[in-house]
Amino acid sequence: MKIICVGWNYMSHAAEMDKALPEEPLIFLKPSTCIIGDGDEIRIPKGVTNVQHEVELALIFGRTGKDIPENEAMSYISGLAVFNDVTARDMQTSERAKGNPWDLCKGMDTFGPLSETVPADGIDIGDLDMELTVNGEIRQKVNTGKMIFHPAKVIAYVSRYMTIETGDILATGTPDGISEINPGDIVCASISKIGSVTNRVV
Ligand code: MG
């Protein structure tokens, strides 16, 4: 199982990361071993600095596909969930500056809190209110209608190059408001009609 992630998919986050708007989605993968559930702890390894939250809408694939047409893409989605694409930002910044890949900063154990999955049927993914709080204070808030690339477009794009398998997850990107989280913080990511995932940082 793989977690397919979209880099800058909200204009506001692209702006805060000082990135030009992408012409095609920026794609990276996180390993399945980063996933934790509601109530589990986000564990920051020793020496890792400036760890940040990224609330994202996650789509779960119900069947396998390759070269999926955009107009059929959503029929491949069986479930929806809330995802937190936890990132070791200082490590990412230094690897990007060197032109290196940044798998480690995104792929650490516990850096992928995921809520319970709800059935995708009947939920309009283009109009959901997404929010992230740290210790009860709102840090990120957006409507999923503000995405740059609709998930159907992302699925068509990725599946041109990579087979998407049943159980794979597509994390559709985060809006602005990313901020540092530290040991003791309680991080809660939530999306209307889907649910939430809450985790303590240690
Ligand atoms: Mg992200």
PDB file of N, CA, C and O in Angstrom, residues 1-5 28-36 83 85-86 102-113 169:
ATOM      1  N   MET A   1       0.843  -1.196   0.000  1.00  0.00           N
ATOM      2  CA  MET A   1       0.000   0.000   0.000  1.00  0.00           C
ATOM      3  C   MET A   1       0.885   1.256   0.000  1.00  0.00           C
ATOM      4  O   MET A   1       1.904   1.295   0.661  1.00  0.00           O
ATOM      5  N   LYS A   2       0.474   2.235  -0.769  1.00  0.00           N
ATOM      6  CA  LYS A   2       1.247   3.484  -0.805  1.00  0.00           C
ATOM      7  C   LYS A   2       0.341   4.691  -0.550  1.00  0.00           C
ATOM      8  O   LYS A   2      -0.856   4.643  -0.835  1.00  0.00           O
ATOM      9  N   ILE A   3       0.945   5.725  -0.025  1.00  0.00           N
ATOM     10  CA  ILE A   3       0.229   6.986   0.165  1.00  0.00           C
ATOM     11  C   ILE A   3       0.774   7.956  -0.870  1.00  0.00           C
ATOM     12  O   ILE A   3       1.959   8.313  -0.845  1.00  0.00           O
ATOM     13  N   ILE A   4      -0.096   8.330  -1.815  1.00  0.00           N
ATOM     14  CA  ILE A   4       0.284   9.245  -2.887  1.00  0.00           C
ATOM     15  C   ILE A   4      -0.097  10.648  -2.424  1.00  0.00           C
ATOM     16  O   ILE A   4      -1.258  10.897  -2.083  1.00  0.00           O
ATOM     17  N   CYS A   5       0.868  11.547  -2.398  1.00  0.00           N
ATOM     18  CA  CYS A   5       0.595  12.885  -1.870  1.00  0.00           C
ATOM     19  C   CYS A   5       0.792  13.948  -2.944  1.00  0.00           C
ATOM     20  O   CYS A   5       1.679  13.834  -3.789  1.00  0.00           O
ATOM     21  N   PHE A  28       4.510  13.090  -4.453  1.00  0.00           N
ATOM     22  CA  PHE A  28       5.508  12.315  -3.707  1.00  0.00           C
ATOM     23  C   PHE A  28       4.780  11.221  -2.936  1.00  0.00           C
ATOM     24  O   PHE A  28       3.555  11.219  -2.855  1.00  0.00           O
ATOM     25  N   LEU A  29       5.536  10.269  -2.422  1.00  0.00           N
ATOM     26  CA  LEU A  29       4.935   9.147  -1.692  1.00  0.00           C
ATOM     27  C   LEU A  29       5.350   9.178  -0.226  1.00  0.00           C
ATOM     28  O   LEU A  29       6.446   9.623   0.105  1.00  0.00           O
ATOM     29  N   LYS A  30       4.453   8.705   0.626  1.00  0.00           N
ATOM     30  CA  LYS A  30       4.813   8.435   2.018  1.00  0.00           C
ATOM     31  C   LYS A  30       4.666   6.928   2.218  1.00  0.00           C
ATOM     32  O   LYS A  30       3.811   6.295   1.596  1.00  0.00           O
ATOM     33  N   PRO A  31       5.476   6.329   3.101  1.00  0.00           N
ATOM     34  CA  PRO A  31       5.364   4.886   3.328  1.00  0.00           C
ATOM     35  C   PRO A  31       4.178   4.549   4.236  1.00  0.00           C
ATOM     36  O   PRO A  31       3.770   5.380   5.060  1.00  0.00           O
ATOM     37  N   SER A  32       3.645   3.342   4.088  1.00  0.00           N
ATOM     38  CA  SER A  32       2.505   2.918   4.903  1.00  0.00           C
ATOM     39  C   SER A  32       2.852   2.906   6.391  1.00  0.00           C
ATOM     40  O   SER A  32       1.981   3.065   7.239  1.00  0.00           O
ATOM     41  N   THR A  33       4.139   2.777   6.715  1.00  0.00           N
ATOM     42  CA  THR A  33       4.566   2.698   8.119  1.00  0.00           C
ATOM     43  C   THR A  33       4.433   4.020   8.866  1.00  0.00           C
ATOM     44  O   THR A  33       4.627   4.056  10.074  1.00  0.00           O
ATOM     45  N   CYS A  34       4.114   5.115   8.169  1.00  0.00           N
ATOM     46  CA  CYS A  34       3.943   6.377   8.894  1.00  0.00           C
ATOM     47  C   CYS A  34       2.538   6.513   9.481  1.00  0.00           C
ATOM     48  O   CYS A  34       2.285   7.389  10.295  1.00  0.00           O
ATOM     49  N   ILE A  35       1.624   5.641   9.087  1.00  0.00           N
ATOM     50  CA  ILE A  35       0.223   5.804   9.497  1.00  0.00           C
ATOM     51  C   ILE A  35      -0.011   5.455  10.965  1.00  0.00           C
ATOM     52  O   ILE A  35       0.469   4.426  11.449  1.00  0.00           O
ATOM     53  N   ILE A  36      -0.735   6.339  11.644  1.00  0.00           N
ATOM     54  CA  ILE A  36      -1.241   6.062  12.986  1.00  0.00           C
ATOM     55  C   ILE A  36      -2.716   6.448  13.001  1.00  0.00           C
ATOM     56  O   ILE A  36      -3.197   7.103  12.073  1.00  0.00           O
ATOM     57  N   PHE A  83      -6.487  13.267   6.857  1.00  0.00           N
ATOM     58  CA  PHE A  83      -5.076  12.896   6.949  1.00  0.00           C
ATOM     59  C   PHE A  83      -4.277  14.102   7.449  1.00  0.00           C
ATOM     60  O   PHE A  83      -4.612  15.244   7.164  1.00  0.00           O
ATOM     61  N   ASP A  85      -0.484  15.265   7.087  1.00  0.00           N
ATOM     62  CA  ASP A  85       0.806  14.993   6.413  1.00  0.00           C
ATOM     63  C   ASP A  85       1.930  15.651   7.224  1.00  0.00           C
ATOM     64  O   ASP A  85       2.494  16.670   6.834  1.00  0.00           O
ATOM     65  N   VAL A  86       2.244  15.038   8.365  1.00  0.00           N
ATOM     66  CA  VAL A  86       3.252  15.611   9.269  1.00  0.00           C
ATOM     67  C   VAL A  86       4.614  15.632   8.574  1.00  0.00           C
ATOM     68  O   VAL A  86       4.993  14.675   7.883  1.00  0.00           O
ATOM     69  N   TRP A 102      13.226  14.268  -0.656  1.00  0.00           N
ATOM     70  CA  TRP A 102      12.919  14.513   0.754  1.00  0.00           C
ATOM     71  C   TRP A 102      11.969  13.478   1.335  1.00  0.00           C
ATOM     72  O   TRP A 102      11.035  13.798   2.044  1.00  0.00           O
ATOM     73  N   ASP A 103      12.266  12.213   1.039  1.00  0.00           N
ATOM     74  CA  ASP A 103      11.421  11.127   1.552  1.00  0.00           C
ATOM     75  C   ASP A 103      11.412  11.043   3.077  1.00  0.00           C
ATOM     76  O   ASP A 103      10.359  10.838   3.689  1.00  0.00           O
ATOM     77  N   LEU A 104      12.608  11.186   3.680  1.00  0.00           N
ATOM     78  CA  LEU A 104      12.704  10.960   5.127  1.00  0.00           C
ATOM     79  C   LEU A 104      11.883  11.962   5.930  1.00  0.00           C
ATOM     80  O   LEU A 104      11.224  11.595   6.900  1.00  0.00           O
ATOM     81  N   CYS A 105      11.904  13.227   5.527  1.00  0.00           N
ATOM     82  CA  CYS A 105      11.231  14.254   6.326  1.00  0.00           C
ATOM     83  C   CYS A 105       9.718  14.071   6.330  1.00  0.00           C
ATOM     84  O   CYS A 105       9.028  14.562   7.214  1.00  0.00           O
ATOM     85  N   LYS A 106       9.202  13.355   5.335  1.00  0.00           N
ATOM     86  CA  LYS A 106       7.763  13.106   5.240  1.00  0.00           C
ATOM     87  C   LYS A 106       7.408  11.696   5.689  1.00  0.00           C
ATOM     88  O   LYS A 106       6.235  11.389   5.913  1.00  0.00           O
ATOM     89  N   GLY A 107       8.415  10.830   5.758  1.00  0.00           N
ATOM     90  CA  GLY A 107       8.123   9.406   5.906  1.00  0.00           C
ATOM     91  C   GLY A 107       8.425   8.802   7.250  1.00  0.00           C
ATOM     92  O   GLY A 107       8.400   7.575   7.402  1.00  0.00           O
ATOM     93  N   MET A 108       8.700   9.641   8.252  1.00  0.00           N
ATOM     94  CA  MET A 108       9.043   9.092   9.563  1.00  0.00           C
ATOM     95  C   MET A 108       7.851   8.365  10.182  1.00  0.00           C
ATOM     96  O   MET A 108       6.697   8.726   9.938  1.00  0.00           O
ATOM     97  N   ASP A 109       8.146   7.366  10.994  1.00  0.00           N
ATOM     98  CA  ASP A 109       7.096   6.644  11.725  1.00  0.00           C
ATOM     99  C   ASP A 109       6.207   7.646  12.447  1.00  0.00           C
ATOM    100  O   ASP A 109       6.712   8.619  13.029  1.00  0.00           O
ATOM    101  N   THR A 110       4.924   7.441  12.429  1.00  0.00           N
ATOM    102  CA  THR A 110       3.870   8.246  13.089  1.00  0.00           C
ATOM    103  C   THR A 110       3.585   9.579  12.388  1.00  0.00           C
ATOM    104  O   THR A 110       2.755  10.347  12.859  1.00  0.00           O
ATOM    105  N   PHE A 111       4.239   9.864  11.265  1.00  0.00           N
ATOM    106  CA  PHE A 111       4.023  11.145  10.574  1.00  0.00           C
ATOM    107  C   PHE A 111       2.833  11.100   9.600  1.00  0.00           C
ATOM    108  O   PHE A 111       2.748  11.926   8.696  1.00  0.00           O
ATOM    109  N   GLY A 112       1.909  10.145   9.825  1.00  0.00           N
ATOM    110  CA  GLY A 112       0.724  10.085   8.966  1.00  0.00           C
ATOM    111  C   GLY A 112      -0.553   9.748   9.712  1.00  0.00           C
ATOM    112  O   GLY A 112      -1.201   8.737   9.424  1.00  0.00           O
ATOM    113  N   PRO A 113      -0.980  10.612  10.653  1.00  0.00           N
ATOM    114  CA  PRO A 113      -2.261  10.364  11.329  1.00  0.00           C
ATOM    115  C   PRO A 113      -3.409  10.293  10.317  1.00  0.00           C
ATOM    116  O   PRO A 113      -3.522  11.148   9.434  1.00  0.00           O
ATOM    117  N   ILE A 169      -3.863   5.280  -0.861  1.00  0.00           N
ATOM    118  CA  ILE A 169      -4.468   6.520  -0.355  1.00  0.00           C
ATOM    119  C   ILE A 169      -3.935   7.693  -1.164  1.00  0.00           C
ATOM    120  O   ILE A 169      -2.737   7.743  -1.458  1.00  0.00           O
TER     121      ILE A 169
END
